[in-house]
Each structure stands twice: as structure tokens, then as C-alpha cells.
Tab-separated table of C-alpha atoms and ligand atoms in Angstrom:
chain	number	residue	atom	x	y	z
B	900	UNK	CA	-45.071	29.382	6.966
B	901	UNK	CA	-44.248	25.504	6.330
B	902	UNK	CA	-45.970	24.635	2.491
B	903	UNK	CA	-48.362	21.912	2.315
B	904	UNK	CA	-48.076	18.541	1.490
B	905	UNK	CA	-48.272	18.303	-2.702
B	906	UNK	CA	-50.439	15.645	-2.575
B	907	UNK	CA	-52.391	16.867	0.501
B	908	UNK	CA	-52.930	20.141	-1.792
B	909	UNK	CA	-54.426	18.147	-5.164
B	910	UNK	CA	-55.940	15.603	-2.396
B	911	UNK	CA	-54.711	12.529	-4.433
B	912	UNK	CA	-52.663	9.564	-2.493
B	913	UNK	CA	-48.853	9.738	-2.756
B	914	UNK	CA	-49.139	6.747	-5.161
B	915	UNK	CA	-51.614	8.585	-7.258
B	916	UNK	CA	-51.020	7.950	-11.250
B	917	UNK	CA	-50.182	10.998	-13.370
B	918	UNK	CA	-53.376	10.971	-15.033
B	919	UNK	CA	-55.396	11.515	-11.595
B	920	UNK	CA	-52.606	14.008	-10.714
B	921	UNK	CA	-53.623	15.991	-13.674
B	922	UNK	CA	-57.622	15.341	-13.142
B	923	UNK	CA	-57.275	16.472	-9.669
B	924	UNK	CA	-55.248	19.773	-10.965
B	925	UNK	CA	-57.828	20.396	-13.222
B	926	UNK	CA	-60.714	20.171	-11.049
B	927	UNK	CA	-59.135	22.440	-8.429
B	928	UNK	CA	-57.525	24.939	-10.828
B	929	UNK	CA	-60.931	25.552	-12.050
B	930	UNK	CA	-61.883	26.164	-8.575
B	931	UNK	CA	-59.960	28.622	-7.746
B	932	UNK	CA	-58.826	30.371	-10.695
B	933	UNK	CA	-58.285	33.971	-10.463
B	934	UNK	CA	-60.974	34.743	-13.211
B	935	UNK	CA	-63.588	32.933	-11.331
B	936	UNK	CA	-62.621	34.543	-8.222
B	937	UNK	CA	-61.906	37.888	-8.576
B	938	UNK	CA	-60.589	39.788	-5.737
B	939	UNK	CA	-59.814	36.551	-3.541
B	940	UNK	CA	-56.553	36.322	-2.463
B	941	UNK	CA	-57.131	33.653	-0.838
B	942	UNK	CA	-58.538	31.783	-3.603
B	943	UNK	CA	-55.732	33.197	-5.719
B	944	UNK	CA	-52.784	32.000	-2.956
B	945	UNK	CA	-54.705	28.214	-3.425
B	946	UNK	CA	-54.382	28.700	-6.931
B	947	UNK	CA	-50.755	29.022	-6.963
B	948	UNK	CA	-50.393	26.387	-4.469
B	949	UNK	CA	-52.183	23.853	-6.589
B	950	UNK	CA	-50.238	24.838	-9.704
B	951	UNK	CA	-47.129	24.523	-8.051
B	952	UNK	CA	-47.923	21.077	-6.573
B	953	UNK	CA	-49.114	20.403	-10.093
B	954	UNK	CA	-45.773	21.135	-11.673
B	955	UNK	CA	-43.903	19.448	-9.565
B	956	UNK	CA	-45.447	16.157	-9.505
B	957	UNK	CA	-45.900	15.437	-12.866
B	958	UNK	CA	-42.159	16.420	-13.554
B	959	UNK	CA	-40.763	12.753	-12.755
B	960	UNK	CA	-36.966	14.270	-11.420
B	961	UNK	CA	-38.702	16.917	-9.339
B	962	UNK	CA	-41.494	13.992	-7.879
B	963	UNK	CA	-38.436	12.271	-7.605
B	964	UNK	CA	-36.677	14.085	-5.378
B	965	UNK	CA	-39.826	15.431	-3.742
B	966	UNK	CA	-40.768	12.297	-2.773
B	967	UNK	CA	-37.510	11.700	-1.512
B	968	UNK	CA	-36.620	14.918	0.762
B	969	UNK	CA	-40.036	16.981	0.407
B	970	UNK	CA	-40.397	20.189	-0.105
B	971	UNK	CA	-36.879	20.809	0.427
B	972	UNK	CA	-35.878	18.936	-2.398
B	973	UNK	CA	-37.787	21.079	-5.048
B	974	UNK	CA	-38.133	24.168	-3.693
B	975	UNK	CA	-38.285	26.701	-6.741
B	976	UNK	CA	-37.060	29.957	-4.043
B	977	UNK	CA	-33.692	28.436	-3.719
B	978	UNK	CA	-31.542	29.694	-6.577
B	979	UNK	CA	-30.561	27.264	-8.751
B	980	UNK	CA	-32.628	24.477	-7.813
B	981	UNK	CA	-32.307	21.021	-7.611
B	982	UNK	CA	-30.238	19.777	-9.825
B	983	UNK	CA	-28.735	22.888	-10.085
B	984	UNK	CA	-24.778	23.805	-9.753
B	985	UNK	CA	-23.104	21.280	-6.505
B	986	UNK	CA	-22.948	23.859	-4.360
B	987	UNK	CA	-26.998	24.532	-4.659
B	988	UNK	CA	-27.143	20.826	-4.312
B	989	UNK	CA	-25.218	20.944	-1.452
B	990	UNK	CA	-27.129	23.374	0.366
B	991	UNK	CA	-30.156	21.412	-0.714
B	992	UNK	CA	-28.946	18.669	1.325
B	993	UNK	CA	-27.705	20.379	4.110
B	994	UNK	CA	-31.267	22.149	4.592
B	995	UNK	CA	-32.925	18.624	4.485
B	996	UNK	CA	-30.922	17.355	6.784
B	997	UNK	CA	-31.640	19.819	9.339
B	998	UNK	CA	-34.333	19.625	9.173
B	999	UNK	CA	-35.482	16.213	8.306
B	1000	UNK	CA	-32.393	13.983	10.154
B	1001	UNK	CA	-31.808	16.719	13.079
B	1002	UNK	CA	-30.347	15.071	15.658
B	1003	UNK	CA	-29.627	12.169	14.530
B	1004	UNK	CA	-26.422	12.922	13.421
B	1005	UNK	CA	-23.010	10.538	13.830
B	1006	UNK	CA	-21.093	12.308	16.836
B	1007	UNK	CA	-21.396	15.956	16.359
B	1008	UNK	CA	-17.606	16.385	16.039
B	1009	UNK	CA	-16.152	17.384	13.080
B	1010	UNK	CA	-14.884	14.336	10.484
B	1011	UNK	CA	-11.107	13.281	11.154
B	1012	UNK	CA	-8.430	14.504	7.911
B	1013	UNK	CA	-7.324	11.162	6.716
B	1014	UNK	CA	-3.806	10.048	8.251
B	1015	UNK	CA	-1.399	10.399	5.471
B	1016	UNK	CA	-0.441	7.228	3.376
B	1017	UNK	CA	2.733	5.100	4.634
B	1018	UNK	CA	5.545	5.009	2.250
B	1019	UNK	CA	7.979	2.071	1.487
B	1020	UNK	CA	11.342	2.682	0.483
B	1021	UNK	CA	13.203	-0.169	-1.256
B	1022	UNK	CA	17.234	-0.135	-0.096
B	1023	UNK	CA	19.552	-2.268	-1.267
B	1024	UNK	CA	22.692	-2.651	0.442
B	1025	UNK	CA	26.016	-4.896	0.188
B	1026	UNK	CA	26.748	-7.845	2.012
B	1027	UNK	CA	29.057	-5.540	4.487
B	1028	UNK	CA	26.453	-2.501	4.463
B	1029	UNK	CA	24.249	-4.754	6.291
B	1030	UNK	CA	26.698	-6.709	7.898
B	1031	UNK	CA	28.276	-3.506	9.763
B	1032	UNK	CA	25.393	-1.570	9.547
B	1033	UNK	CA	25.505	2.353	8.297
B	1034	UNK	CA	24.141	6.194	7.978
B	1035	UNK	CA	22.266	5.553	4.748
B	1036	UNK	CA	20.741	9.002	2.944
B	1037	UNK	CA	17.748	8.531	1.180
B	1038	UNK	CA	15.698	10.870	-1.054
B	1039	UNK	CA	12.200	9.841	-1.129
B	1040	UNK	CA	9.527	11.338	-3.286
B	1041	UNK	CA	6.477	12.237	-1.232
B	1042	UNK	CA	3.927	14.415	-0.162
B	1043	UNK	CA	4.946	17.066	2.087
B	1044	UNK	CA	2.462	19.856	3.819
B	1045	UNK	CA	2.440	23.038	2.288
B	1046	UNK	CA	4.557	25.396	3.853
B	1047	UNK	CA	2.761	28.426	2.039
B	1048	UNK	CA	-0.504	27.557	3.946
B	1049	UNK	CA	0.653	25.254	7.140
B	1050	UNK	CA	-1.153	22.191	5.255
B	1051	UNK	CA	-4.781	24.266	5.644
B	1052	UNK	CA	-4.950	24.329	1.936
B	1053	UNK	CA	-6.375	28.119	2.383
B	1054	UNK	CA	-4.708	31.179	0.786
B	1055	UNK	CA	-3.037	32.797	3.217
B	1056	UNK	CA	-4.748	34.963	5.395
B	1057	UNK	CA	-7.635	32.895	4.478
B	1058	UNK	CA	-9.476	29.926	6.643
B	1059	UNK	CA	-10.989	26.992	4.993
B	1060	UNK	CA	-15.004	27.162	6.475
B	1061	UNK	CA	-16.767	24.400	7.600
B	1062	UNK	CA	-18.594	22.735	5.087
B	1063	UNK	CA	-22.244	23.641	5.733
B	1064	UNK	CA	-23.823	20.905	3.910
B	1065	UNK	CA	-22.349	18.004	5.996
B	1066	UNK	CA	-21.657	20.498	9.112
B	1067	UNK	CA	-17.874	19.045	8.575
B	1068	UNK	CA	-18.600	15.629	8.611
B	1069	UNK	CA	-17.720	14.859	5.255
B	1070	UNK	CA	-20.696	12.432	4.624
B	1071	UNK	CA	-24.220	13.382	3.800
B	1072	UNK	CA	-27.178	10.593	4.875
B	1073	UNK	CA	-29.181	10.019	1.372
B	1074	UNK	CA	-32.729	8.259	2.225
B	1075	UNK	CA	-33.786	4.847	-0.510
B	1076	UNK	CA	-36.633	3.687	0.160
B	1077	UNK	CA	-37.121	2.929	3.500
B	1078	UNK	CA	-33.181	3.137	3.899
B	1079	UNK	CA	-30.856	5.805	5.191
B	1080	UNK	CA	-27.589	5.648	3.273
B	1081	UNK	CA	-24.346	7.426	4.113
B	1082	UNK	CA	-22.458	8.679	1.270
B	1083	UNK	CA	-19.490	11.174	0.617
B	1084	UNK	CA	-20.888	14.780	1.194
B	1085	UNK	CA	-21.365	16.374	-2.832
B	1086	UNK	CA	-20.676	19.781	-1.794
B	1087	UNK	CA	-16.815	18.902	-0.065
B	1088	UNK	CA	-16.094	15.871	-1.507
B	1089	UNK	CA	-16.001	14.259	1.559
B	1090	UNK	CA	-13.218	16.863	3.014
B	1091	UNK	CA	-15.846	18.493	6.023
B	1092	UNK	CA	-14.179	21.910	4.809
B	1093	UNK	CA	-14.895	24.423	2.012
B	1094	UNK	CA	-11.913	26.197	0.286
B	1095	UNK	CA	-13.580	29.197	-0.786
B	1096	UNK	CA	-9.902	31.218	-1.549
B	1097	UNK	CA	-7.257	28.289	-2.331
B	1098	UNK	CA	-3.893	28.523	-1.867
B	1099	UNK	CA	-1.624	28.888	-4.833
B	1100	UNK	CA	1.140	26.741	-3.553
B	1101	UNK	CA	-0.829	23.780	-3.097
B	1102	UNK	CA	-3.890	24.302	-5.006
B	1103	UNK	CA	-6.211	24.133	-2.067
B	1104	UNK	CA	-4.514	20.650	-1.443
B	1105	UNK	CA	-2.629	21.472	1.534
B	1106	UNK	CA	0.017	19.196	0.396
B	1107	UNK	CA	2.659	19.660	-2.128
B	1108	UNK	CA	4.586	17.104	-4.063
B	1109	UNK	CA	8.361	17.240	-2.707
B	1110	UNK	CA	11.300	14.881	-2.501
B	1111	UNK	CA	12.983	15.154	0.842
B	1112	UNK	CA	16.407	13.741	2.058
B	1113	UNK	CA	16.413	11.822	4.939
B	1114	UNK	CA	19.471	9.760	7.116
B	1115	UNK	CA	18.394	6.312	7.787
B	1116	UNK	CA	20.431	4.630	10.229
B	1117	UNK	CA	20.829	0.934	9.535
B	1118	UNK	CA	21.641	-1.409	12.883
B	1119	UNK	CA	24.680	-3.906	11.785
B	1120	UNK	CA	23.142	-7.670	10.951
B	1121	UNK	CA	19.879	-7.051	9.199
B	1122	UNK	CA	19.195	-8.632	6.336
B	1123	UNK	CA	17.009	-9.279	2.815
B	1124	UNK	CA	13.218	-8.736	4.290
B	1125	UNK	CA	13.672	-6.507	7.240
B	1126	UNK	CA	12.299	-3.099	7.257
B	1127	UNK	CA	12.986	-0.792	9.407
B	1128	UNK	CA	10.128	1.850	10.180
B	1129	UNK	CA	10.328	5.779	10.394
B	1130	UNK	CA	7.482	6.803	12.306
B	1131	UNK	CA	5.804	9.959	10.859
B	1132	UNK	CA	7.957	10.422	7.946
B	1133	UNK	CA	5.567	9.105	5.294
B	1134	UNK	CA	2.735	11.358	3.477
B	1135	UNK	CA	1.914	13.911	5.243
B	1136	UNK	CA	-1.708	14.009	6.152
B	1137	UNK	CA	-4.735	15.738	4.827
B	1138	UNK	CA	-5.210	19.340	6.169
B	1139	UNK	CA	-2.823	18.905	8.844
B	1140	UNK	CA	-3.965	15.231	10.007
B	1141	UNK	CA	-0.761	13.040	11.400
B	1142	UNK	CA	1.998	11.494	8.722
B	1143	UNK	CA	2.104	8.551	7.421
B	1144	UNK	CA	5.051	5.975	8.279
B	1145	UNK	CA	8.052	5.184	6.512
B	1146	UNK	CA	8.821	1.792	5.836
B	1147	UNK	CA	12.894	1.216	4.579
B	1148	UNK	CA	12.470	-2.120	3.517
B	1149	UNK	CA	16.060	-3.702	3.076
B	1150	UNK	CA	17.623	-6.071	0.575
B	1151	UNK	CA	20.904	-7.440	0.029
B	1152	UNK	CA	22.897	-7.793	-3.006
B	1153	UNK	CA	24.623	-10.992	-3.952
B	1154	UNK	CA	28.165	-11.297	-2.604
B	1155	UNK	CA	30.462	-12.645	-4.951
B	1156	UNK	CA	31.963	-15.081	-2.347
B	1157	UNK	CA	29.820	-15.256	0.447
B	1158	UNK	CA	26.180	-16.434	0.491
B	1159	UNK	CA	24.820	-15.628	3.665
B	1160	UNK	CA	21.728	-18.115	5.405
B	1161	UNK	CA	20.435	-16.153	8.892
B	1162	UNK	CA	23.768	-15.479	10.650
B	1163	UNK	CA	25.776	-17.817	9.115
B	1164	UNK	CA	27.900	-17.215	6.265
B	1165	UNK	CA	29.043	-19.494	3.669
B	1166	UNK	CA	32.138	-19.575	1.320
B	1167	UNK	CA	33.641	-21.935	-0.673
B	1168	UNK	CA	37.574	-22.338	-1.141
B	1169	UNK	CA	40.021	-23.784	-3.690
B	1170	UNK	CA	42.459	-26.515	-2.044
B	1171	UNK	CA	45.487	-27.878	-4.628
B	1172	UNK	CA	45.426	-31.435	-4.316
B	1173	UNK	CA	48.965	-31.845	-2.580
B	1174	UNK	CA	47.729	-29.824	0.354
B	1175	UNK	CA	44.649	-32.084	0.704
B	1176	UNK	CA	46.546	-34.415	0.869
B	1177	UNK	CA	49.621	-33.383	2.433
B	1178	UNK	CA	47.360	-31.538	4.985
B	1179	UNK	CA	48.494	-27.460	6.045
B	1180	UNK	CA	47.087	-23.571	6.482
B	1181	UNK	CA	45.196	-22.033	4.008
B	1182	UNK	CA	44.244	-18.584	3.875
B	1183	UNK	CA	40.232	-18.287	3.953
B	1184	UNK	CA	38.378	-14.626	3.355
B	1185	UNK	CA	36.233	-13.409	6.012
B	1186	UNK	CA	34.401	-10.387	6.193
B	1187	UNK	CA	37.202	-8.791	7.953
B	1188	UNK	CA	40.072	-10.101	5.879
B	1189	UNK	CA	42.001	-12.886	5.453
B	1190	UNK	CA	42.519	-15.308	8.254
B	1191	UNK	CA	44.497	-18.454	7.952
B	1192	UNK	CA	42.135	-22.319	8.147
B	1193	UNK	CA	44.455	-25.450	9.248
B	1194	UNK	CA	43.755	-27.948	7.005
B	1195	UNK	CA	44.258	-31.871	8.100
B	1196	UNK	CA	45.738	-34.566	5.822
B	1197	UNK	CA	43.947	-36.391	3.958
B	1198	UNK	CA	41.186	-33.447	3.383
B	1199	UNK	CA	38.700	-34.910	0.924
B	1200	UNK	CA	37.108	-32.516	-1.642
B	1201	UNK	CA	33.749	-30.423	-0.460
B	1202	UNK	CA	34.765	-31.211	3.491
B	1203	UNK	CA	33.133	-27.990	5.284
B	1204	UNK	CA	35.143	-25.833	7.924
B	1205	UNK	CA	33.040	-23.659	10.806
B	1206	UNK	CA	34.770	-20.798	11.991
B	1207	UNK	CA	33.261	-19.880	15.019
B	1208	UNK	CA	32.154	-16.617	14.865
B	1209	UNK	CA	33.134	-15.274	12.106
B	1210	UNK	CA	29.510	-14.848	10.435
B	1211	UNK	CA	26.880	-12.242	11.068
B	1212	UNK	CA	25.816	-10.806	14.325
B	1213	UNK	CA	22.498	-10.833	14.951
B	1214	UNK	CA	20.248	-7.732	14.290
B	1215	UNK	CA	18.052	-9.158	17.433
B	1216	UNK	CA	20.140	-10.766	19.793
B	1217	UNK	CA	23.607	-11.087	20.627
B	1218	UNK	CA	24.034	-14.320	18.569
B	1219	UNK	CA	27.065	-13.866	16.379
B	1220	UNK	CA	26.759	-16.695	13.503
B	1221	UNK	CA	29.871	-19.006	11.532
B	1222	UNK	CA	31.789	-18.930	8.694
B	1223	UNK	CA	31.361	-22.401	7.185
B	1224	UNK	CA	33.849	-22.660	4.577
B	1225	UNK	CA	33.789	-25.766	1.949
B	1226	UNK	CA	37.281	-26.515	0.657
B	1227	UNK	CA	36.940	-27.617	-3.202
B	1228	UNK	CA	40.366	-29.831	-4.484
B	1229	UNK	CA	41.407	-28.278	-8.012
B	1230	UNK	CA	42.651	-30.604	-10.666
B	1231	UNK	CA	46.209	-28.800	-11.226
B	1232	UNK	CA	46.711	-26.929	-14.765
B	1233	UNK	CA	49.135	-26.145	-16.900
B	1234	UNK	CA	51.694	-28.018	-15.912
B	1235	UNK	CA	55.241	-29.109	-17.247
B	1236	UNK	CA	57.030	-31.635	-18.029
B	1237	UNK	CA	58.663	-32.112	-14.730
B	1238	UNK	CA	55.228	-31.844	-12.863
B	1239	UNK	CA	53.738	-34.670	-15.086
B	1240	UNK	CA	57.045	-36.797	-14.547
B	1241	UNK	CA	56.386	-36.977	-11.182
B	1242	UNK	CA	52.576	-37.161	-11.456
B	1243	UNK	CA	53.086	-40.201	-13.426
B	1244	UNK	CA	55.693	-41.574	-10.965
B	1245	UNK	CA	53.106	-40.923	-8.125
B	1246	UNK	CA	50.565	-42.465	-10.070
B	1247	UNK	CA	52.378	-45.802	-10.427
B	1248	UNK	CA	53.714	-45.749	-6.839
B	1249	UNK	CA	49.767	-45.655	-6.236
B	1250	UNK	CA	48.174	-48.216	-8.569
B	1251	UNK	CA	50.315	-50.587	-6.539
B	1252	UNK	CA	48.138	-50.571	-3.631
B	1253	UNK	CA	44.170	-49.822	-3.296
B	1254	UNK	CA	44.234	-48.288	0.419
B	1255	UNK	CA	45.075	-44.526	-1.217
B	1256	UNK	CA	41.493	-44.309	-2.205
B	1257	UNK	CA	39.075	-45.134	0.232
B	1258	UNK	CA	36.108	-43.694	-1.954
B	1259	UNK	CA	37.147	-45.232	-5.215
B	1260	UNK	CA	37.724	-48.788	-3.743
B	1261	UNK	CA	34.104	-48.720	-2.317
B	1262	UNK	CA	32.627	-47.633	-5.458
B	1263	UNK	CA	34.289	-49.961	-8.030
B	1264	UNK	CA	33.389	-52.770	-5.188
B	1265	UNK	CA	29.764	-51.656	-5.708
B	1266	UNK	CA	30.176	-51.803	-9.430
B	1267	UNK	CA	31.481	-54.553	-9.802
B	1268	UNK	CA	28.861	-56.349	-7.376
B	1269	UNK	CA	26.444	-54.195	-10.055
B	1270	UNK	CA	27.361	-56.059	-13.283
B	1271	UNK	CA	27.448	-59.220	-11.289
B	1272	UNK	CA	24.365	-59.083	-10.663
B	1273	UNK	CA	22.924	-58.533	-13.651
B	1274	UNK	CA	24.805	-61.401	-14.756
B	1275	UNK	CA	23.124	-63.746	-12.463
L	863	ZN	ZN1	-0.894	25.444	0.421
L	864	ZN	ZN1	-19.560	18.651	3.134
């Protein structure tokens, strides 16, 4: 038997005050109150039915929530109530819902397990670790699925049950005013499933904390900023839903001689001034060892050298990038007697003439055009 409307039953409008709530009680209380009719169960059924109607709407959370899902929402049979533990809440909700919003639920199907969370891994290599490229094993903290209960989150031998509140669909429709709102379902949490019997592994989580090993395999050439992505070897997902991804994101130490730009690689090298000037090999690094750099006469300081090919090869083409190598004339050291003799006999054999210094003679000409004309 479907209850009447409250307000139907005290015959006041549904935006009646509390004071005519309570003068329409009164009047109809009187009416039908069991002393004055004795023997009428009918009179005695209205009775209760007014009383009832009576309690609840002049009990502000119970109008409340009767105004907001009916009868459903304050029915005194259901144990606990509203209000009362979540799960009676829940139930509450799912009743209403039924009832009131039957059919017009989203889809039908049940709500999708949320997709586990990607995962970056920051790896630093070495110059030649990315240069070459490598096997590199990684252990990565992350959330695997429970073995103990395949990710179900249900004691073994157990099932998790479909949430009966939302029907699985995680969210419950809550009506405001003349709006329907969606919102996470109260009795799952938004999960669709109910873990009556959790597993003891996983706590009902159906994922468990776990730092696994895996071999990454870096291609030769990449470099700071790339990332190279393992699909399905992030967080696992919720109840069995797909991994997340992996994301190795790479960066490259400092080299203490090369400083690398794209494919290219740059190095600077130490020239003694007689072979600058005298012109001859030099032995430049490379990544693979020494090779030996001709060097002209007449080789001023900071001139820069390209050696085809010996820079980085390309982790997306074919391109294979240069060595550029920037020779850098050292002031000689240390030296004796003997060595400054014939410094100083150079030197003089020099001053003679100005043609031994084409950089020199330019800029004391523009110096001396300088102070001139300030003078002027
Ligand atoms: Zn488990
Ligand atoms: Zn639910």
C-alpha cells in the first residue's frame, strides 16, 4: 500500500508554516483519536497516519529530506533511518532512486575501474650511456595488483557484490531544488562494488604497494628531455581496470669535456703556442678515443675544428652529428732559463717587424686613431 502524501494527510500546502502544521494536527488528531472513536480501526489507522505526518514535518531534517525524496527519505520501517549508519543511507538512496529516477539512469552498464595512474621515472645517464645507448634496470616503487585476490580486492573465495545503492555505477543522482545533481555514490565511495569480506593482502584495495624491477632498454642518441614510454607498466588499475604507463624520462649528466648541443658535440683543446704557430697533429678526444686533428700554421687561439661525424647519432634519424673542437693557445709555464733565452731572442727578432701580429697591429691602429680623436 503506497502512504499518503504528508501534507495531503494534515491537508495543509507543502509550503505550509509550522504553526498551521501543528493547527492542522491538532484539529485532525482530535478527530480521530482512538478515545473518541472507539472500536474504529479505521479512524484509529488515520490517527496514526496523521501523527506520523505530524512528526515528520515539524522535525526540520526529516521535512528536509522528505521534501526532498518523499516518503522514502523518512521512512521510520527501514532500520536505522535516515541519517542513520552509510549503509542505511545508502539503501535509502538506492530505494529512491528506483523508484523515483527509474529509468532514467546513465547507460545501464556498470561504472568503468579507474585506469591506473602513469608513473614517471627520472634516469640519469652519462654522456656515453646515452650516446651508445644501454639495458638500464630500474626499480620503481608502485602499485601492483594483489596477487592474493587477482586485484578484486575480495577475500579469497569471496566476490565483491554490486553495489546496490548506485546498481554499480558509482554515482548516486541527489535532487536541489529543481536540479538533479550527480555525486559520488555514499554507500561505495564511488567504487560500483561492495567489499563485504576484504582481502587481507590488500585490505579490500585490490592493489598492494610493491617495488618491481624492470629492464629499460635505452636506443643510442637520446638525450636530456626524452622519455621513453612503457606501455602498461605504471599503477596498476583499480579492481582489475588496465595499467597505467610508464614514462622513463631521461637526463644527462655533465661531461667533463664534452658539452653536447642536438647531435653535435663540443670540446675544447689546449694548443702550445709553437704548434700554433709552427702548425702540426694534435691528438683530440672523441667519444671513441683519441684521434689525431692536423693543425695549420699560423692557428690563432679559439679557431674551431669540425670533425665530421664524430658527434651523436641521431635517436630519430640517421643523422650522425660533429665534433667541433676549439683549440685554446696556452701561455707556456714553468720554464727555464734556456726557454726564456730564446723567448727573449724570439721576441726581439719580432719587435723588428709588425707583420707577426696581424690582430695586434689592427688593434693598436684603432687605439691609437682612439686617443686621436679625443684629442681633436
Ligand atoms: Zn587483495
Ligand atoms: Zn554505490
Amino acid at each position: 500500500m503506497s502512504k499518503r502524501d504528508y501534507y495531503e494527510v494534515l491537508g495543509v500546502g507543502r509550503d505550509a508554516s509550522e504553526r498551521e502544521i501543528k493547527k492542522a494536527y491538532k484539529r485532525l488528531a482530535m478527530k480521530f483519536h482512538p478515545d473518541r472513536n472507539p472500536g474504529d480501526a479505521k479512524a484509529e489507522a488515520s490517527f496514526k497516519e496523521v501523527k506520523e505526518a505530524y512528526e515528520i514535518l515539524t522535525d526540520g531534517d526529516k521535512k528536509a529530506a522528505y521534501d526532498q525524496f518523499g516518503h522514502a527519505g523518512v521512512d521510520p520501517n527501514r532500520q536505522g533511518g535516515f541519517g542513520g549508519g552509510q549503509g542505511d543511507f545508502g539503501d535509502i538512496f538506492g530505494d529512491v532512486f528506483g523508484d523515483i529516477f527509474g529509468g532514467g539512469r546513465r547507460g545501464g552498464g556498470q561504472r568503468q575501474a579507474a585506469r591506473g595512474s602513469d608513473l614517471r621515472y627520472n634516469l640519469e645517464l652519462s654522456l656515453e650511456e646515452a650516446v651508445r645507448g644501454l639495458t638500464k634496470e630500474i626499480r620503481i616503487p608502485t602499485l601492483a595488483s594483489c596477487d592474493s585476490c587477482n586485484g578484486s580486492g575480495a577475500k579469497k573465495g569471496t566476490q565483491a557484490t554490486t553495489c546496490g545503492t548506485c546498481h554499480g555505477q558509482g554515482q548516486v543522482q541527489m535532487r536541489q531544488g529543481f536540479f538533479a545533481v550527480q555525486q559520488a555514490c555514499p554507500t561505495c565511495h564511488g567504487r560500483g562494488k561492495i567489499i563485504k569480506d576484504p582481502c587481507n593482502k590488500c585490505h579490500g584495495e585490490g592493489r598492494v604497494e610493491k617495488s618491481k624491477t624492470l629492464s629499460v632498454k635505452i636506443p643510442a642518441g637520446v638525450d636530456t628531455g626524452d622519455r621513453i614510454r612503457l606501455s602498461g607498466e605504471g599503477e596498476a588499475g583499480e579492481f582489475g581496470a588496465p595499467a597505467g604507463d610508464l614514462y622513463v624520462q631521461v637526463s644527462v649528466r655533465e661531461h667533463a669535456i664534452f658539452v653536447r648541443d642536438g647531435n653535435n658535440l663540443y670540446c675544447e683543446v689546449p694548443i702550445s703556442f709553437s704548434k700554433a704557430a709552427l702548425g702540426g697533429e694534435i691528438e683530440v678526444p672523441t667519444l671513441d678515443g683519441k684521434v689525431s686533428l692536423k693543425i695549420p700554421t699560423e692557428t690563432q687561439t679559439g679557431r674551431m675544428f669540425r670533425l665530421r661525424g664524430k658527434g651523436v647519432k641521431s635517436v630519430r634519424s640517421h643523422a650522425v652529428g660533429d665534433l667541433m673542437c676549439k683549440v685554446v693557445m696556452e701561455t707556456p709555464v714553468n720554464l727555464n732559463e734556456r726557454q726564456k733565452e730564446l723567448l727573449r731572442e724570439f721576441e726581439s727578432t719580432v719587435n723588428e717587424s709588425k707583420k707577426h701580429s696581424p690582430k695586434a697591429d689592427g688593434f693598436f691602429d684603432g687605439v691609437k686613431k682612439f686617443f686621436q680623436d679625443l684629442n681633436s
